[in-house]
Short mmCIF file of C-alpha atoms in Angstrom, two decimals:
data_model
loop_
_atom_site.label_atom_id
_atom_site.label_comp_id
_atom_site.label_asym_id
_atom_site.label_seq_id
_atom_site.Cartn_x
_atom_site.Cartn_y
_atom_site.Cartn_z
CA MET A 1 0.05 0.10 -0.02
CA LYS A 2 1.11 3.57 -0.60
CA VAL A 3 1.14 5.94 2.37
CA ARG A 4 2.12 9.66 1.88
CA VAL A 5 4.50 10.89 4.42
CA ARG A 6 4.92 14.52 4.90
CA CYS A 7 8.16 15.87 6.38
CA PHE A 8 8.71 19.16 8.42
CA ALA A 9 11.58 21.36 9.67
CA ALA A 10 14.71 19.28 10.33
CA ALA A 11 13.10 16.26 9.14
CA ARG A 12 12.00 18.08 5.86
CA GLU A 13 15.80 19.35 5.35
CA ILE A 14 17.14 15.81 5.65
CA VAL A 15 14.82 13.90 3.37
CA GLY A 16 15.32 16.90 1.12
CA SER A 17 11.52 17.42 0.18
CA GLY A 18 8.33 18.02 2.31
CA GLU A 19 6.57 14.99 1.10
CA LEU A 20 7.66 11.33 0.34
CA VAL A 21 5.26 8.47 -0.93
CA VAL A 22 6.19 5.06 0.92
CA ASP A 23 5.36 1.85 -0.33
CA LEU A 24 4.51 -0.66 2.62
CA PRO A 25 3.22 -3.93 3.28
CA GLU A 26 -0.36 -4.05 4.58
CA GLY A 27 -0.89 -3.49 8.17
CA SER A 28 2.54 -1.89 8.86
CA THR A 29 3.04 0.03 11.88
CA LEU A 30 4.55 3.56 12.05
CA THR A 31 7.84 1.93 13.45
CA GLN A 32 7.88 -0.04 10.34
CA LEU A 33 7.22 2.96 7.88
CA PHE A 34 9.85 4.95 10.17
CA ASP A 35 12.59 2.18 9.65
CA GLN A 36 11.84 2.06 5.87
CA VAL A 37 12.26 5.88 5.74
CA GLN A 38 15.32 5.95 8.01
CA GLY A 39 16.92 3.45 5.57
CA GLN A 40 16.71 5.85 2.79
CA PHE A 41 17.86 8.73 4.90
CA PRO A 42 20.15 7.48 7.66
CA ARG A 43 20.24 10.90 9.29
CA LEU A 44 16.71 11.03 10.63
CA GLN A 45 18.47 8.66 13.30
CA GLY A 46 19.60 11.72 14.92
CA LEU A 47 15.98 13.00 15.30
CA ALA A 48 14.53 9.58 16.41
CA GLY A 49 14.52 9.90 20.16
CA SER A 50 12.03 12.60 20.19
CA LEU A 51 10.25 12.42 16.67
CA LEU A 52 6.32 12.35 16.87
CA PHE A 53 4.13 11.03 14.51
CA SER A 54 0.63 12.05 13.48
CA VAL A 55 -1.45 9.90 11.17
CA ASN A 56 -4.39 11.78 9.23
CA ARG A 57 -3.60 15.08 11.42
CA GLU A 58 -3.67 13.34 14.82
CA TYR A 59 -0.67 12.40 16.86
CA ALA A 60 -0.37 8.48 16.94
CA PRO A 61 1.61 6.13 18.85
CA SER A 62 4.42 4.35 17.13
CA ASP A 63 2.61 0.99 16.80
CA LYS A 64 -0.44 2.28 15.07
CA ARG A 65 -1.07 0.17 11.99
CA LEU A 66 -1.47 2.28 8.93
CA SER A 67 -3.85 2.08 6.02
CA ALA A 68 -3.49 2.73 2.42
CA ASP A 69 -3.92 6.69 1.67
CA ASP A 70 -3.10 7.52 5.31
CA GLU A 71 -1.54 10.81 5.80
CA VAL A 72 1.46 10.16 7.95
CA ALA A 73 3.76 13.27 9.16
CA LEU A 74 7.28 13.38 10.85
CA ILE A 75 7.00 15.94 13.50
CA PRO A 76 10.59 16.54 14.70
CA PRO A 77 11.67 17.32 18.17
CA VAL A 78 12.14 20.47 20.07
CA SER A 79 15.77 20.92 20.45
CA GLY A 80 15.62 23.83 22.74
CA GLY A 81 12.43 23.92 24.38
CA ALA A 82 9.67 26.62 24.52
CA ASP A 83 11.83 29.61 25.34
CA VAL A 84 9.34 32.59 25.03
CA MET B 1 -10.46 32.98 14.07
CA PHE B 2 -7.86 30.34 13.79
CA ASP B 3 -5.30 30.84 11.09
CA ILE B 4 -1.71 30.53 9.82
CA THR B 5 -0.47 33.46 7.72
CA ASP B 6 2.57 34.74 5.89
CA ARG B 7 1.66 37.95 6.61
CA SER B 8 2.56 40.61 9.60
CA LEU B 9 0.32 40.14 12.74
CA SER B 10 -1.35 42.70 14.59
CA LEU B 11 -3.81 42.21 17.78
CA GLU B 12 -6.47 44.57 16.69
CA PRO B 13 -8.32 42.11 13.98
CA LEU B 14 -8.15 39.34 16.77
CA VAL B 15 -9.68 41.80 19.44
CA SER B 16 -12.41 42.84 17.18
CA ALA B 17 -13.11 39.39 16.17
CA VAL B 18 -13.37 38.33 19.65
CA THR B 19 -15.43 40.93 21.51
CA ARG B 20 -18.98 40.09 22.15
CA SER B 21 -21.71 42.66 23.80
CA SER B 22 -21.13 40.04 26.86
CA SER B 23 -17.45 40.66 26.99
CA GLY B 24 -16.13 42.64 29.80
CA ALA B 25 -12.59 41.71 29.21
CA VAL B 26 -10.22 40.86 26.25
CA ALA B 27 -6.97 39.35 27.20
CA SER B 28 -4.35 38.92 24.12
CA PHE B 29 -0.79 37.79 23.65
CA LEU B 30 1.96 38.46 21.22
CA GLY B 31 4.91 36.14 21.08
CA VAL B 32 8.04 38.54 19.56
CA VAL B 33 11.07 37.53 17.85
CA ARG B 34 13.85 38.77 20.30
CA GLU B 35 17.27 39.64 19.78
CA GLN B 36 18.64 36.96 22.42
CA THR B 37 17.74 33.59 22.49
CA ARG B 38 19.72 31.43 25.57
CA GLY B 39 22.57 33.80 25.02
CA ARG B 40 22.87 33.87 21.36
CA GLN B 41 22.49 36.45 18.79
CA VAL B 42 19.45 35.96 16.54
CA LEU B 43 19.65 37.35 13.07
CA TYR B 44 16.23 36.04 11.98
CA LEU B 45 13.83 33.26 12.45
CA GLU B 46 11.89 30.98 9.82
CA TYR B 47 8.54 29.69 10.85
CA GLU B 48 7.12 26.52 9.17
CA ALA B 49 3.77 25.05 10.02
CA TYR B 50 1.90 21.98 9.15
CA ARG B 51 -0.99 23.82 8.15
CA GLU B 52 -3.66 21.15 7.77
CA MET B 53 -3.17 19.59 11.22
CA ALA B 54 -1.99 23.36 12.98
CA ILE B 55 -5.43 25.00 12.38
CA PRO B 56 -7.52 22.01 13.66
CA LYS B 57 -5.13 21.79 16.91
CA MET B 58 -5.59 25.18 17.39
CA ARG B 59 -9.37 24.75 17.57
CA GLU B 60 -8.89 21.80 19.84
CA ILE B 61 -7.15 24.31 22.34
CA ALA B 62 -10.10 26.51 22.05
CA ASP B 63 -12.21 23.58 22.92
CA GLU B 64 -10.32 22.76 26.18
CA ILE B 65 -10.56 26.55 26.93
CA ARG B 66 -14.28 26.49 26.59
CA ARG B 67 -14.53 23.28 29.08
CA LYS B 68 -12.34 24.92 31.65
CA TRP B 69 -13.38 28.74 31.61
CA LYS B 70 -16.35 30.58 31.02
CA VAL B 71 -15.23 32.79 27.64
CA ASP B 72 -16.83 34.59 24.96
CA GLU B 73 -14.46 33.76 21.98
CA ILE B 74 -10.92 32.90 20.96
CA ALA B 75 -8.69 33.86 18.39
CA MET B 76 -5.00 32.48 17.50
CA VAL B 77 -3.02 33.41 14.53
CA HIS B 78 0.38 32.27 13.53
CA ARG B 79 2.70 33.57 11.07
CA ILE B 80 5.14 31.50 9.16
CA GLY B 81 7.99 32.54 6.88
CA HIS B 82 10.87 35.00 7.51
CA LEU B 83 10.55 36.88 10.40
CA GLU B 84 12.68 39.76 11.73
CA ILE B 85 13.57 40.76 15.53
CA GLY B 86 10.54 42.62 16.94
CA GLU B 87 8.05 41.29 14.49
CA ALA B 88 5.16 38.96 16.26
CA SER B 89 5.02 35.49 15.51
CA VAL B 90 1.68 34.34 17.27
CA ALA B 91 -1.10 36.54 18.24
CA ILE B 92 -3.84 35.10 20.71
CA ALA B 93 -6.97 37.17 22.05
CA VAL B 94 -9.77 35.64 24.26
CA SER B 95 -12.77 37.67 25.67
CA ALA B 96 -14.90 36.41 28.55
CA PRO B 97 -17.36 38.24 30.64
CA HIS B 98 -14.82 38.59 33.28
CA ARG B 99 -11.15 39.21 33.72
CA HIS B 100 -10.14 36.33 35.28
CA GLN B 101 -11.31 33.68 33.09
CA ALA B 102 -9.99 35.77 29.98
CA LEU B 103 -6.38 35.97 31.63
CA ALA B 104 -6.40 32.38 32.54
CA ALA B 105 -7.50 31.17 29.12
CA CYS B 106 -5.01 33.40 27.13
CA ALA B 107 -2.15 32.06 29.20
CA TYR B 108 -3.40 28.46 28.89
CA ALA B 109 -3.73 29.15 25.31
CA ILE B 110 -0.08 30.12 24.61
CA ASP B 111 1.19 27.36 26.99
CA ARG B 112 -0.98 24.56 25.07
CA LEU B 113 -0.27 26.14 21.38
CA LYS B 114 3.66 25.64 22.21
CA GLU B 115 2.91 22.15 23.21
CA THR B 116 0.65 20.71 20.73
CA VAL B 117 0.53 22.91 17.18
CA PRO B 118 2.86 21.83 14.72
CA ILE B 119 4.52 24.67 14.07
CA TRP B 120 8.55 25.08 14.20
CA LYS B 121 11.00 27.72 13.85
CA LYS B 122 14.43 27.64 12.68
CA GLU B 123 16.41 30.04 14.77
CA VAL B 124 19.33 31.55 12.52
CA TRP B 125 22.15 32.99 14.77
CA THR B 126 25.15 34.86 13.94
CA ASP B 127 27.09 31.34 14.79
CA GLY B 128 24.54 28.58 13.48
CA GLU B 129 20.94 27.67 13.14
CA GLU B 130 18.63 25.19 14.88
CA TRP B 131 15.03 24.20 14.78
CA VAL B 132 12.77 24.40 17.56
CA GLY B 133 9.16 22.91 17.54
CA PRO B 134 6.43 21.69 19.49
CA ALA B 135 7.16 20.77 22.98
CA ALA B 136 7.35 17.15 22.69
CA CYS B 137 10.30 16.64 24.98
CA ASP B 138 8.40 18.28 27.88
CA GLY B 139 5.62 15.50 27.32
CA GLY B 140 3.56 18.19 26.29
CA VAL B 141 1.93 16.87 23.40
CA ALA B 142 0.49 13.59 25.03
CA GLY B 143 3.47 11.63 26.73
CA SER B 144 5.85 9.45 25.91
CA GLU B 145 3.54 7.07 24.09
CA PHE B 146 4.00 8.87 20.79
CA ARG B 147 7.91 8.85 20.76
CA VAL B 148 9.75 6.81 18.44
CA SER B 149 11.31 4.02 20.35
CA SER B 150 14.63 3.97 18.51
CA MET C 1 3.35 55.06 29.07
CA PHE C 2 0.78 55.72 31.65
CA ASP C 3 -2.19 58.10 31.01
CA ILE C 4 -5.79 59.07 31.62
CA THR C 5 -7.48 59.73 28.33
CA ASP C 6 -11.10 60.89 27.17
CA ARG C 7 -10.44 59.29 23.51
CA SER C 8 -11.13 55.83 22.31
CA LEU C 9 -8.28 53.04 23.37
CA SER C 10 -6.40 51.01 21.30
CA LEU C 11 -4.02 48.26 22.03
CA GLU C 12 -1.69 49.04 19.13
CA PRO C 13 0.12 52.05 20.65
CA LEU C 14 0.64 50.39 24.06
CA VAL C 15 2.10 47.21 22.37
CA SER C 16 4.49 49.53 20.16
CA ALA C 17 5.36 51.48 22.98
CA VAL C 18 6.27 48.11 25.33
CA THR C 19 8.10 46.14 22.62
CA ARG C 20 11.88 46.14 22.84
CA SER C 21 14.47 43.94 21.10
CA SER C 22 14.69 41.96 24.38
CA SER C 23 11.16 41.27 24.40
CA GLY C 24 9.86 37.95 23.30
CA ALA C 25 6.50 38.29 24.97
CA VAL C 26 3.84 41.12 24.92
CA ALA C 27 0.74 40.50 27.15
CA SER C 28 -2.00 42.70 26.94
CA PHE C 29 -5.34 43.38 28.75
CA LEU C 30 -8.54 45.44 27.47
CA GLY C 31 -11.61 45.94 29.75
CA VAL C 32 -14.58 46.48 27.96
CA VAL C 33 -17.93 47.89 28.65
CA ARG C 34 -20.47 45.00 28.70
CA GLU C 35 -24.09 44.69 28.09
CA GLN C 36 -24.97 43.09 31.49
CA THR C 37 -23.66 43.76 34.76
CA ARG C 38 -24.88 41.62 37.92
CA GLY C 39 -27.94 40.85 35.96
CA ARG C 40 -28.75 44.56 35.11
CA GLN C 41 -29.00 45.69 31.29
CA VAL C 42 -26.35 48.61 30.87
CA LEU C 43 -27.36 51.49 28.98
CA TYR C 44 -23.65 53.29 29.08
CA LEU C 45 -20.78 54.23 31.68
CA GLU C 46 -19.51 57.56 32.99
CA TYR C 47 -15.95 57.30 33.93
CA GLU C 48 -14.31 59.81 36.37
CA ALA C 49 -10.66 59.79 37.61
CA TYR C 50 -8.63 61.61 40.12
CA ARG C 51 -6.05 62.01 37.45
CA GLU C 52 -3.19 63.52 39.53
CA MET C 53 -3.36 60.64 41.89
CA ALA C 54 -4.13 58.00 39.24
CA ILE C 55 -1.20 58.40 36.91
CA PRO C 56 1.48 58.24 39.85
CA LYS C 57 -0.61 55.08 41.30
CA MET C 58 -0.48 53.38 37.72
CA ARG C 59 3.75 54.21 38.13
CA GLU C 60 3.37 52.77 41.36
CA ILE C 61 1.81 49.40 40.19
CA ALA C 62 4.47 49.35 37.54
CA ASP C 63 7.50 49.69 40.08
CA GLU C 64 5.48 46.76 42.20
CA ILE C 65 5.83 44.78 38.80
CA ARG C 66 9.49 45.42 38.35
CA ARG C 67 10.10 43.98 41.82
CA LYS C 68 8.17 41.11 41.48
CA TRP C 69 8.96 39.82 37.38
CA LYS C 70 11.66 40.36 34.90
CA VAL C 71 9.64 42.49 32.49
CA ASP C 72 10.63 44.88 29.89
CA GLU C 73 8.16 47.81 29.58
CA ILE C 74 4.60 48.67 31.30
CA ALA C 75 1.95 50.77 29.43
CA MET C 76 -1.43 51.33 31.24
CA VAL C 77 -4.15 53.82 30.00
CA HIS C 78 -7.80 54.39 31.38
CA ARG C 79 -10.18 56.16 29.46
CA ILE C 80 -12.73 58.44 31.03
CA GLY C 81 -16.11 60.00 30.07
CA HIS C 82 -18.99 58.50 28.47
CA LEU C 83 -18.69 54.85 27.35
CA GLU C 84 -20.76 52.68 25.04
CA ILE C 85 -21.24 49.01 25.41
CA GLY C 86 -18.32 47.42 23.58
CA GLU C 87 -16.07 50.19 24.14
CA ALA C 88 -12.64 49.55 25.98
CA SER C 89 -12.24 51.57 29.32
CA VAL C 90 -8.70 50.26 30.25
CA ALA C 91 -5.69 49.17 28.11
CA ILE C 92 -2.60 47.78 29.66
CA ALA C 93 0.44 45.97 27.95
CA VAL C 94 3.34 44.32 29.41
CA SER C 95 6.46 42.95 27.52
CA ALA C 96 8.98 40.64 28.79
CA PRO C 97 11.81 38.16 27.48
CA HIS C 98 9.67 35.24 28.40
CA ARG C 99 5.83 34.77 28.24
CA HIS C 100 5.19 33.54 31.73
CA GLN C 101 6.69 36.99 33.13
CA ALA C 102 4.34 39.05 30.66
CA LEU C 103 1.41 37.04 31.43
CA ALA C 104 1.67 37.40 35.27
CA ALA C 105 2.44 41.02 35.43
CA CYS C 106 -0.45 41.76 33.27
CA ALA C 107 -3.08 39.99 35.36
CA TYR C 108 -1.31 41.56 38.48
CA ALA C 109 -1.40 44.92 36.63
CA ILE C 110 -5.33 45.01 36.15
CA ASP C 111 -6.01 43.82 39.42
CA ARG C 112 -3.94 46.18 41.16
CA LEU C 113 -5.45 49.10 38.98
CA LYS C 114 -8.77 47.80 40.05
CA GLU C 115 -7.78 47.94 43.78
CA THR C 116 -5.85 51.14 44.10
CA VAL C 117 -6.18 53.82 41.28
CA PRO C 118 -8.62 56.31 41.99
CA ILE C 119 -11.04 55.88 39.00
CA TRP C 120 -14.75 55.33 39.36
CA LYS C 121 -17.32 54.37 37.10
CA LYS C 122 -21.03 55.36 37.10
CA GLU C 123 -22.90 52.52 35.71
CA VAL C 124 -26.20 53.70 34.18
CA TRP C 125 -29.02 50.90 33.75
CA THR C 126 -32.41 50.81 32.15
CA ASP C 127 -33.67 51.11 35.84
CA GLY C 128 -30.95 52.97 37.80
CA GLU C 129 -27.53 53.74 38.23
CA GLU C 130 -24.61 53.33 40.82
CA TRP C 131 -21.18 54.52 41.07
CA VAL C 132 -18.46 51.80 41.50
CA GLY C 133 -14.52 52.59 42.31
CA PRO C 134 -11.53 51.19 43.64
CA ALA C 135 -12.02 48.11 45.51
CA ALA C 136 -11.77 49.60 48.87
CA CYS C 137 -14.12 47.30 50.35
CA ASP C 138 -11.89 44.14 49.57
CA GLY C 139 -9.33 45.74 51.90
CA GLY C 140 -7.44 46.13 48.44
CA VAL C 141 -6.14 49.65 48.95
CA ALA C 142 -4.25 49.11 52.07
CA GLY C 143 -6.61 47.63 54.48
CA SER C 144 -9.09 49.27 57.20
CA GLU C 145 -6.72 51.97 58.50
CA PHE C 146 -7.68 54.18 55.71
CA ARG C 147 -11.35 53.75 56.44
CA VAL C 148 -13.44 56.78 58.01
CA SER C 149 -14.46 55.38 61.45
CA SER C 150 -18.21 56.54 61.46
CA MET D 1 -5.88 76.82 58.03
CA LYS D 2 -7.15 76.12 54.59
CA VAL D 3 -7.12 72.57 53.07
CA ARG D 4 -8.37 71.92 49.70
CA VAL D 5 -11.12 69.00 49.25
CA ARG D 6 -11.64 67.34 46.13
CA CYS D 7 -14.59 65.34 45.78
CA PHE D 8 -15.40 62.35 43.17
CA ALA D 9 -18.04 60.29 41.99
CA ALA D 10 -20.90 60.01 44.38
CA ALA D 11 -19.00 62.48 46.84
CA ARG D 12 -18.79 64.88 44.20
CA GLU D 13 -22.57 64.40 43.20
CA ILE D 14 -23.44 64.94 46.96
CA VAL D 15 -21.20 67.90 47.33
CA GLY D 16 -22.37 69.55 44.13
CA SER D 17 -18.83 70.52 43.42
CA GLY D 18 -15.43 68.65 42.43
CA GLU D 19 -13.76 70.87 44.99
CA LEU D 20 -14.15 72.44 48.47
CA VAL D 21 -11.97 74.87 50.36
CA VAL D 22 -12.27 73.96 54.06
CA ASP D 23 -11.32 76.15 56.81
CA LEU D 24 -9.96 74.04 60.13
CA PRO D 25 -8.33 74.60 63.14
CA GLU D 26 -4.29 73.95 62.71
CA GLY D 27 -3.36 70.21 63.58
CA SER D 28 -6.71 69.10 62.53
CA THR D 29 -7.08 65.47 61.50
CA LEU D 30 -8.93 63.92 58.43
CA THR D 31 -11.71 62.75 60.67
CA GLN D 32 -12.15 66.25 61.83
CA LEU D 33 -12.22 67.53 58.41
CA PHE D 34 -14.73 64.96 57.40
CA ASP D 35 -17.11 65.51 60.25
CA GLN D 36 -17.01 69.27 59.26
CA VAL D 37 -17.62 68.71 55.61
CA GLN D 38 -20.34 66.10 56.79
CA GLY D 39 -21.94 68.72 58.81
CA GLN D 40 -22.40 70.76 55.56
CA PHE D 41 -23.16 67.80 53.33
CA PRO D 42 -25.20 65.38 55.84
CA ARG D 43 -25.92 62.87 52.75
CA LEU D 44 -21.74 62.23 52.95
CA GLN D 45 -22.91 60.00 55.98
CA GLY D 46 -24.06 57.31 53.45
CA LEU D 47 -20.69 57.09 52.07
CA ALA D 48 -18.65 57.25 55.61
CA GLY D 49 -18.38 53.52 56.23
CA SER D 50 -16.21 52.69 53.37
CA LEU D 51 -14.89 56.12 52.13
CA LEU D 52 -11.09 56.48 51.98
CA PHE D 53 -8.94 59.66 52.29
CA SER D 54 -6.15 61.00 50.30
CA VAL D 55 -3.66 63.44 51.35
CA ASN D 56 -1.68 65.06 48.52
CA ARG D 57 -2.38 62.13 46.45
CA GLU D 58 -1.53 59.25 48.91
CA TYR D 59 -4.14 57.21 50.49
CA ALA D 60 -3.84 58.43 54.34
CA PRO D 61 -5.39 57.20 57.61
CA SER D 62 -8.12 58.94 59.23
CA ASP D 63 -6.19 60.25 62.04
CA LYS D 64 -3.53 61.84 59.90
CA ARG D 65 -2.95 65.38 60.87
CA LEU D 66 -3.58 67.93 58.22
CA SER D 67 -1.29 70.96 57.38
CA ALA D 68 -2.23 74.20 55.42
CA ASP D 69 -2.47 73.91 51.45
CA ASP D 70 -2.60 70.10 51.94
CA GLU D 71 -4.78 68.55 49.27
CA VAL D 72 -7.19 66.07 50.59
CA ALA D 73 -9.61 63.87 48.42
CA LEU D 74 -12.87 61.81 49.30
CA ILE D 75 -12.42 58.74 47.81
CA PRO D 76 -15.88 57.14 47.59
CA PRO D 77 -16.54 53.31 48.26
CA VAL D 78 -16.91 50.68 45.84
CA SER D 79 -20.59 49.74 45.95
CA GLY D 80 -20.49 46.79 43.66
CA GLY D 81 -17.03 45.38 43.76
CA ALA D 82 -14.78 44.88 40.64
CA ASP D 83 -16.80 42.96 38.24
CA VAL D 84 -14.91 42.41 35.04
#
């Protein structure tokens, strides 16, 4: 199945694009999706510790199973915290 | 009024949008790009949003506020793109019959916005740059179950 | 900027006046004439100030704020005269490097203004009128030693 | 000695003027001043319970002794409380 992956901020800069389309086996989880994307863009490893995901514009846990046409986003971490 | 815009922000449209005949108080907040951040000299900021998610997240914060306080209306607008020192990045206005509700709700709105709304800023300093986003590392979004376990 | 004026209020001049290059946040407050007060229908309000005392009292509140929080600048302007429903009676803006200071100081400013600044409003309703002034009966000014013992 | 007395809000309406000049013995207190003004405007009694005074634009206790040329103000009470 094809899943759309939107990339923002540091993730977008690493991927070099605001959007990817990832081809995954049916029933894959967010973790499996991320493993596949990280295989393609190893520098994403640097974000992994605090990266969040959304699925269809809601934050989602990494064991969430995906469906075709889901819109996933890589929500990069805070590096410095909310300072204002 | 919940919006993401690449134009400069001003409070007046938000204040006008939230003021009702029942409103005795309007509390508002403006986030401004400041010169110094954590001891480093800022040249400018670049803001980026996941717009299709950010606006619904703003509405969710407004729903949370309505469950906690008796308010009239809530407006939140975040700017994206290139911002110079002194420019406003975010504007919030909350109206309520009484001032304590308006003030408490406005403070809550900016705290939650920084926790849950997917908007990032790249701080560009004289000696480098760094992305800063929603306060995920504070457990602000929803706790650790949403982290990637790596 | 500390003033009493008979002209209509707007936040922008106060926000501009308080924003410094060190400011990351501007919290502001607008008090608005509302239609209902304690269950009665308001026609209009008349505000009156002891101007020569009110402006120094505003400055004292700003001094109190500076002792409590790290803020950049504080502005307070109160309107006097005839005000219609929806018009602003008081505007406050506080800038600070960080948002929590700005928000806390702004909330404090309006609470103290209502306690200690000698400004009165006459509420004119459909069925009567009444003067409301500084919150003397809350012990807000300085406690009971300033009351007339009658 | 002559003392200037400024009247605001309900006190101004009772007195019918924003300002009075009161002639008092040297060393009089605010209480004595108020008694004299109230003698002239008995309806001030209705405010007395929560009326405040200022002397030279500072809140002052009712036993404060006055000097010539002081500016006293009658600071009327709240009737309804701060409602906004």
